[in-house]
Amino acid sequence: MLSDKTKHQVIRVLQQAINRNEVAGANILVYKDGEEVFYHEAGMRQVQKKLPIQRDTIFRLYSMTKPITAVAVMLLFERGLIDLFDPVCQFIPGFIGQHVEDDIGKSPVSREVTIKDLLSMTSGLVYPKTESPACQATQEVFEAIDEKLLSEEALSTYAIANLLGQCPLAFEPGSSWQYGTSADVLGAIVEVVSGVRFGEFLEQELFKPLGMDDTGFWVPATKRHRLASAYATTKAQELKVYEGNHLGIINGMDRLPAFESGGAGLVSTIDDYAKFTQMLMHQGRHQNLQILQPRTVKYLTSSTLHPSQQQSFDLWYTLSGHSYGNLMRVMTECSQAGILGSQGEYGWDGWLGAYFCNCPKDELNILIMMQKKDAGTISLTRKLRNIIYASI
């Protein structure tokens, strides 16, 4: 159990952040030894309408979609429907004949990108920016997505994966690490192998069995009043509503999207996502259902990077003391990390601040939900989890 002192410290730090306009609102949920020991909500989900954050508030997950995508791939993996060393071009033709391009020039890849590369972010696929030929080409893909995003000609998950496959890679497959669009391609592979839309596969195989009734790629009209607004900070350090469509995700979440992004597209509530994280903590089991086998969960939640890949990951300085595997961070060296934690802790976050960590060693699970542009794991998140970890 968390002490009253610890709970008061968490409440105080969160309220101070709200008072300073760091976030409009947030909620936090903590499980210890499989039991809920703390929940708190504060601030607003829609400031203009004075609607508070509540336990059933719906949040855009952005990259906290990725661990769910990884589990979907693991379901296919343990059923023998895929091999992690299968080349991606076997499922997505756009990956045939790829090349690497840097400032010096371009050259054919020495080997094909594999499913394992996608899970480890060692594929050479990147996110849209302007810093390299690979980033620039990816930027053009997302501009094409945005142009048709709200039209009847919106690009599908499969079509986008093919376009991403035609982009130059930032490095030889498997030779380095870089955060990018790998999970979006995995969503398309799940579609090809399963024969159904990615969202339908997730609904059948994960969301229904786990009782995640408020999780999906859009929010029906009857639930939309529960969707939190996204916020950005102005130069005057005030919060304003952010309404942009980022990474091909429709901000309003008001329709079933053609692009069901495995990297960023889902919405959920804190309790829904807790069902997912608790399933992983319980070795793939939820009530009387074995969703994933224990050995699969162990593989899923382990680091998969070799030394040269780890060197690139280490450039992400706020994740010092960690490694990466299967679309999640994994704590490997507690003394090098900038947060309190235990070896083997794993989890991920999202662009708007959704966050989770599972710590099997301490049987501890922390979830935090907020909607703040460019958040990821912010200082507030680290402060909150440090208070909790220090108390157990």
XYZ file of C-alpha atoms in Angstrom:
392
model
C 0.000 0.000 0.000
C 1.044 3.608 -0.524
C 1.263 5.714 2.624
C -0.913 8.787 3.078
C 2.264 10.876 2.935
C 3.166 9.449 -0.487
C -0.341 10.024 -1.810
C -0.322 13.618 -0.589
C 3.056 14.229 -2.252
C 1.758 12.906 -5.583
C -1.396 15.026 -5.331
C 0.626 18.133 -4.441
C 3.150 17.762 -7.278
C 0.435 17.150 -9.866
C -1.624 20.123 -8.682
C 1.436 22.379 -8.750
C 2.050 21.379 -12.377
C -1.547 22.212 -13.247
C -1.289 25.560 -11.462
C 1.851 26.353 -13.523
C 0.062 25.442 -16.776
C 2.423 22.538 -17.417
C -0.662 20.416 -18.119
C -4.404 21.054 -18.197
C -5.105 17.919 -16.198
C -4.083 14.309 -15.673
C -4.922 11.140 -13.844
C -2.674 8.516 -12.304
C -3.282 4.879 -11.375
C -0.987 2.588 -9.380
C -1.144 -1.176 -8.914
C 0.982 -3.046 -6.373
C 1.028 -6.837 -6.100
C -1.848 -6.997 -8.576
C -4.112 -4.722 -6.528
C -5.053 -1.095 -7.098
C -3.453 0.984 -4.344
C -3.918 4.529 -5.628
C -5.932 6.564 -8.112
C -6.073 10.339 -8.460
C -7.456 12.767 -11.017
C -6.963 16.522 -11.236
C -7.491 19.385 -13.667
C -9.583 19.616 -16.816
C -10.129 17.455 -19.868
C -11.730 20.441 -21.651
C -10.734 23.741 -20.063
C -13.067 25.927 -22.124
C -16.135 23.896 -21.143
C -14.869 23.422 -17.573
C -15.110 19.643 -17.886
C -12.837 17.878 -15.389
C -10.570 14.901 -15.915
C -12.467 11.820 -14.766
C -11.697 8.141 -14.483
C -13.475 7.398 -17.761
C -11.805 10.254 -19.681
C -10.570 9.115 -23.103
C -7.010 10.000 -24.123
C -5.102 9.806 -27.398
C -2.332 7.297 -26.750
C -0.030 8.182 -29.646
C 3.116 6.052 -29.191
C 1.650 4.134 -26.265
C -0.161 2.391 -29.114
C 3.148 0.686 -29.940
C 3.209 -1.893 -27.090
C -0.293 -3.016 -28.123
C 0.956 -3.428 -31.698
C 3.901 -5.465 -30.401
C 1.504 -7.799 -28.563
C -0.541 -8.230 -31.757
C 2.636 -9.300 -33.568
C 3.516 -11.682 -30.711
C 0.105 -13.346 -31.066
C 0.922 -14.158 -34.697
C 4.453 -15.161 -33.694
C 3.486 -17.725 -31.046
C 0.855 -19.232 -33.376
C 3.508 -19.899 -36.013
C 1.954 -17.519 -38.533
C 5.108 -15.429 -38.853
C 8.844 -15.811 -38.306
C 10.583 -12.748 -36.925
C 13.258 -13.156 -39.593
C 10.678 -13.011 -42.385
C 11.565 -10.177 -44.769
C 9.010 -7.372 -44.683
C 8.822 -7.394 -48.488
C 7.155 -10.810 -48.199
C 4.080 -8.965 -46.886
C 4.552 -5.390 -48.133
C 5.755 -5.216 -51.779
C 6.902 -1.598 -51.360
C 9.889 -2.939 -49.411
C 11.286 -4.758 -52.457
C 14.552 -3.270 -53.728
C 15.246 -0.900 -50.874
C 18.308 1.280 -50.589
C 20.176 3.277 -47.945
C 20.738 6.980 -48.555
C 22.829 9.475 -46.637
C 24.562 12.750 -47.443
C 27.193 10.876 -49.472
C 24.813 8.974 -51.710
C 22.635 5.883 -51.999
C 23.362 2.161 -52.156
C 21.313 -1.065 -52.182
C 20.693 -2.703 -48.814
C 22.936 -5.650 -47.980
C 19.933 -7.546 -46.604
C 16.172 -7.112 -46.368
C 14.396 -5.448 -43.449
C 12.819 -8.116 -41.220
C 9.922 -8.164 -38.772
C 12.481 -8.338 -35.974
C 14.068 -5.114 -37.264
C 10.666 -3.421 -37.071
C 10.060 -4.587 -33.497
C 13.493 -3.356 -32.410
C 13.416 -0.037 -34.358
C 16.574 -1.181 -36.136
C 14.964 -1.148 -39.582
C 16.352 2.184 -40.802
C 12.828 3.606 -41.045
C 12.530 7.057 -39.472
C 9.948 9.685 -38.587
C 9.328 12.766 -40.787
C 11.891 15.522 -40.345
C 14.363 17.340 -42.613
C 17.699 16.205 -41.184
C 18.452 13.418 -43.691
C 17.277 12.058 -47.059
C 15.382 9.298 -45.242
C 13.614 11.810 -42.984
C 12.805 14.083 -45.922
C 11.286 11.230 -47.936
C 9.229 10.179 -44.918
C 8.084 13.781 -44.514
C 6.751 13.664 -48.081
C 4.802 10.489 -47.283
C 3.126 12.130 -44.294
C 2.351 15.231 -46.330
C 0.580 12.944 -48.810
C -1.301 11.329 -45.921
C -2.392 14.732 -44.608
C -3.585 15.912 -48.031
C -6.148 13.101 -48.213
C -6.663 12.465 -44.497
C -10.240 13.756 -44.270
C -11.351 12.748 -47.776
C -12.879 9.618 -49.248
C -9.461 8.951 -50.811
C -7.663 8.736 -47.466
C -4.680 6.377 -47.593
C -5.060 2.990 -45.904
C -2.748 1.304 -43.398
C -1.490 -1.042 -46.127
C -1.018 1.719 -48.725
C 0.991 3.828 -46.271
C 3.216 0.874 -45.361
C 4.010 0.444 -49.062
C 4.892 4.139 -49.382
C 7.147 3.946 -46.331
C 8.879 0.939 -47.862
C 9.774 3.025 -50.898
C 11.554 5.624 -48.751
C 15.342 5.354 -48.430
C 16.565 3.864 -45.164
C 18.705 5.904 -42.777
C 21.115 2.974 -42.289
C 21.653 -0.667 -43.178
C 18.961 -2.867 -41.608
C 20.095 -4.051 -38.196
C 23.219 -1.887 -38.065
C 21.867 0.889 -35.808
C 18.776 2.135 -33.940
C 16.446 5.028 -34.684
C 12.903 5.766 -33.598
C 10.551 5.772 -36.559
C 7.576 4.360 -38.437
C 8.351 0.667 -37.910
C 5.208 0.061 -35.831
C 2.990 1.486 -38.591
C 4.391 -1.125 -40.965
C 3.795 -3.839 -38.361
C 0.120 -2.894 -38.272
C -0.076 -3.495 -42.019
C 1.695 -6.863 -41.648
C -0.891 -7.918 -39.050
C -3.580 -7.068 -41.611
C -1.933 -9.124 -44.360
C -1.347 -12.174 -42.156
C -4.719 -12.113 -40.367
C -6.827 -11.140 -43.377
C -8.748 -8.457 -41.441
C -8.271 -4.753 -40.705
C -5.720 -4.057 -37.997
C -8.370 -2.511 -35.751
C -10.628 -5.521 -36.182
C -7.780 -7.867 -35.230
C -7.077 -5.852 -32.076
C -10.766 -5.807 -31.179
C -11.166 -9.567 -31.599
C -7.884 -10.678 -30.067
C -7.217 -8.092 -27.343
C -9.839 -5.466 -26.627
C -12.882 -7.742 -26.303
C -11.121 -10.467 -24.293
C -9.603 -7.859 -21.971
C -12.801 -5.826 -21.653
C -11.152 -2.707 -23.121
C -14.474 -1.217 -24.206
C -13.199 2.350 -24.661
C -10.083 1.534 -26.708
C -9.933 1.862 -30.480
C -8.902 3.994 -33.446
C -11.771 6.491 -33.086
C -14.360 7.732 -30.587
C -18.089 7.247 -31.357
C -20.361 10.273 -30.956
C -21.919 8.866 -27.764
C -18.501 8.920 -26.058
C -16.933 12.011 -27.578
C -17.797 14.259 -24.613
C -15.343 12.125 -22.631
C -12.429 12.776 -25.032
C -9.821 15.101 -23.530
C -8.683 18.065 -25.588
C -5.008 18.204 -26.507
C -3.066 21.267 -25.348
C 0.068 23.167 -26.326
C 2.041 25.791 -24.410
C 2.202 29.324 -25.817
C 5.240 31.610 -25.598
C 3.507 33.282 -22.658
C 3.460 29.895 -20.898
C -0.291 29.590 -21.231
C -2.182 26.541 -22.461
C -4.111 26.605 -25.717
C -6.076 23.856 -27.432
C -4.066 21.933 -30.025
C -6.199 20.805 -32.982
C -3.547 19.658 -35.436
C -3.515 16.243 -37.099
C -0.120 14.797 -36.178
C 1.513 11.738 -37.823
C -1.590 11.011 -39.871
C -3.863 10.832 -36.810
C -7.201 12.674 -36.967
C -7.165 14.843 -33.856
C -10.959 14.918 -33.526
C -11.124 11.100 -33.456
C -14.609 11.526 -34.976
C -14.512 8.822 -37.658
C -13.089 5.388 -38.377
C -9.766 6.252 -40.037
C -8.479 4.630 -43.203
C -5.031 4.648 -41.563
C -5.089 2.559 -38.383
C -1.660 3.537 -37.153
C 0.174 0.841 -35.214
C 2.569 3.501 -34.016
C 0.231 6.220 -32.807
C -3.457 5.772 -33.605
C -5.283 4.414 -30.549
C -7.343 6.107 -27.845
C -8.027 4.591 -24.438
C -8.886 5.263 -20.806
C -6.585 4.730 -17.851
C -8.581 1.698 -16.681
C -8.701 0.140 -20.151
C -4.952 0.447 -20.570
C -4.441 -0.928 -17.057
C -6.175 -4.134 -18.160
C -3.575 -4.452 -20.902
C -0.606 -3.726 -18.629
C -1.911 -6.020 -15.891
C -2.269 -8.814 -18.444
C 1.450 -8.442 -19.175
C 2.277 -8.318 -15.449
C 0.318 -11.548 -14.964
C 2.385 -13.410 -17.564
C -0.166 -12.938 -20.331
C -3.171 -13.946 -18.270
C -6.417 -12.007 -17.761
C -8.929 -13.629 -15.403
C -9.475 -17.104 -16.904
C -7.998 -16.248 -20.308
C -4.387 -16.812 -21.376
C -3.939 -14.029 -23.959
C -0.181 -14.572 -24.430
C 1.939 -17.434 -23.151
C 4.388 -16.629 -20.304
C 7.458 -17.398 -22.414
C 6.189 -15.014 -25.097
C 5.672 -12.256 -22.511
C 9.219 -12.780 -21.240
C 10.591 -12.350 -24.773
C 8.303 -9.383 -25.466
C 9.527 -7.475 -22.409
C 13.256 -8.064 -22.897
C 15.934 -5.927 -24.529
C 16.833 -7.033 -28.052
C 19.610 -4.570 -28.969
C 23.209 -5.623 -29.615
C 26.104 -3.256 -28.720
C 26.242 -1.199 -31.927
C 22.480 -0.688 -31.870
C 22.638 0.214 -28.181
C 25.164 2.966 -28.921
C 22.568 4.723 -31.072
C 19.839 4.218 -28.482
C 22.111 5.690 -25.807
C 21.966 9.050 -27.617
C 18.460 9.352 -26.124
C 19.968 10.718 -22.910
C 16.758 10.811 -20.850
C 16.644 7.022 -21.258
C 20.158 6.403 -19.969
C 20.297 3.146 -18.062
C 17.760 1.620 -20.452
C 17.744 -0.509 -23.561
C 14.992 -1.252 -26.067
C 13.094 -4.200 -27.437
C 9.729 -4.979 -29.033
C 8.621 -1.333 -29.108
C 9.321 -0.675 -25.407
C 12.090 0.639 -23.186
C 13.648 -1.804 -20.709
C 15.631 -0.693 -17.634
C 19.001 -2.462 -17.629
C 21.306 -0.364 -15.399
C 19.458 1.263 -12.500
C 22.522 3.215 -11.352
C 22.813 4.924 -14.756
C 19.136 5.853 -15.060
C 17.884 9.310 -14.164
C 14.884 7.871 -12.314
C 14.240 5.398 -9.532
C 13.363 1.921 -10.742
C 14.349 -1.721 -10.898
C 16.137 -3.855 -13.451
C 13.730 -5.359 -15.943
C 11.158 -2.577 -15.674
C 9.565 -1.910 -19.063
C 7.001 0.374 -20.688
C 6.560 3.315 -23.047
C 4.919 6.718 -23.426
C 3.091 8.806 -26.019
C 3.576 12.169 -27.750
C 0.745 13.710 -25.719
C 2.016 12.344 -22.402
C 0.301 8.983 -21.869
C 2.751 6.835 -19.890
C 3.103 3.415 -18.326
C 5.746 1.326 -16.625
C 5.573 -2.269 -15.414
C 8.101 -3.419 -12.836
C 7.853 -7.211 -12.387
C 10.570 -7.253 -9.692
C 8.529 -4.954 -7.442
C 5.122 -6.069 -8.791
C 4.431 -2.413 -9.458
C 2.490 -0.819 -12.319
C 2.150 2.956 -12.845
C -0.073 4.631 -15.461
C -0.335 8.362 -16.104
C -2.628 10.001 -18.667
C -2.456 13.579 -19.947
C -2.812 15.412 -23.290
C 0.080 17.839 -23.742
C 1.778 18.399 -27.107
C 5.404 17.173 -27.303
C 5.153 15.651 -23.839
C 6.346 12.046 -23.947
C 7.958 11.429 -20.566
C 8.153 14.919 -19.101
C 9.643 16.113 -15.824
C 6.239 15.840 -14.136
C 5.992 12.162 -15.045
C 9.439 11.428 -13.649
C 8.658 13.316 -10.432
C 5.431 11.386 -9.877
C 6.991 7.975 -10.425
C 10.013 8.846 -8.277
C 7.719 9.671 -5.351
C 5.999 6.312 -5.743
C 9.171 4.253 -6.242
C 10.850 5.874 -3.241
C 7.994 4.731 -1.012
C 7.848 1.026 -1.864
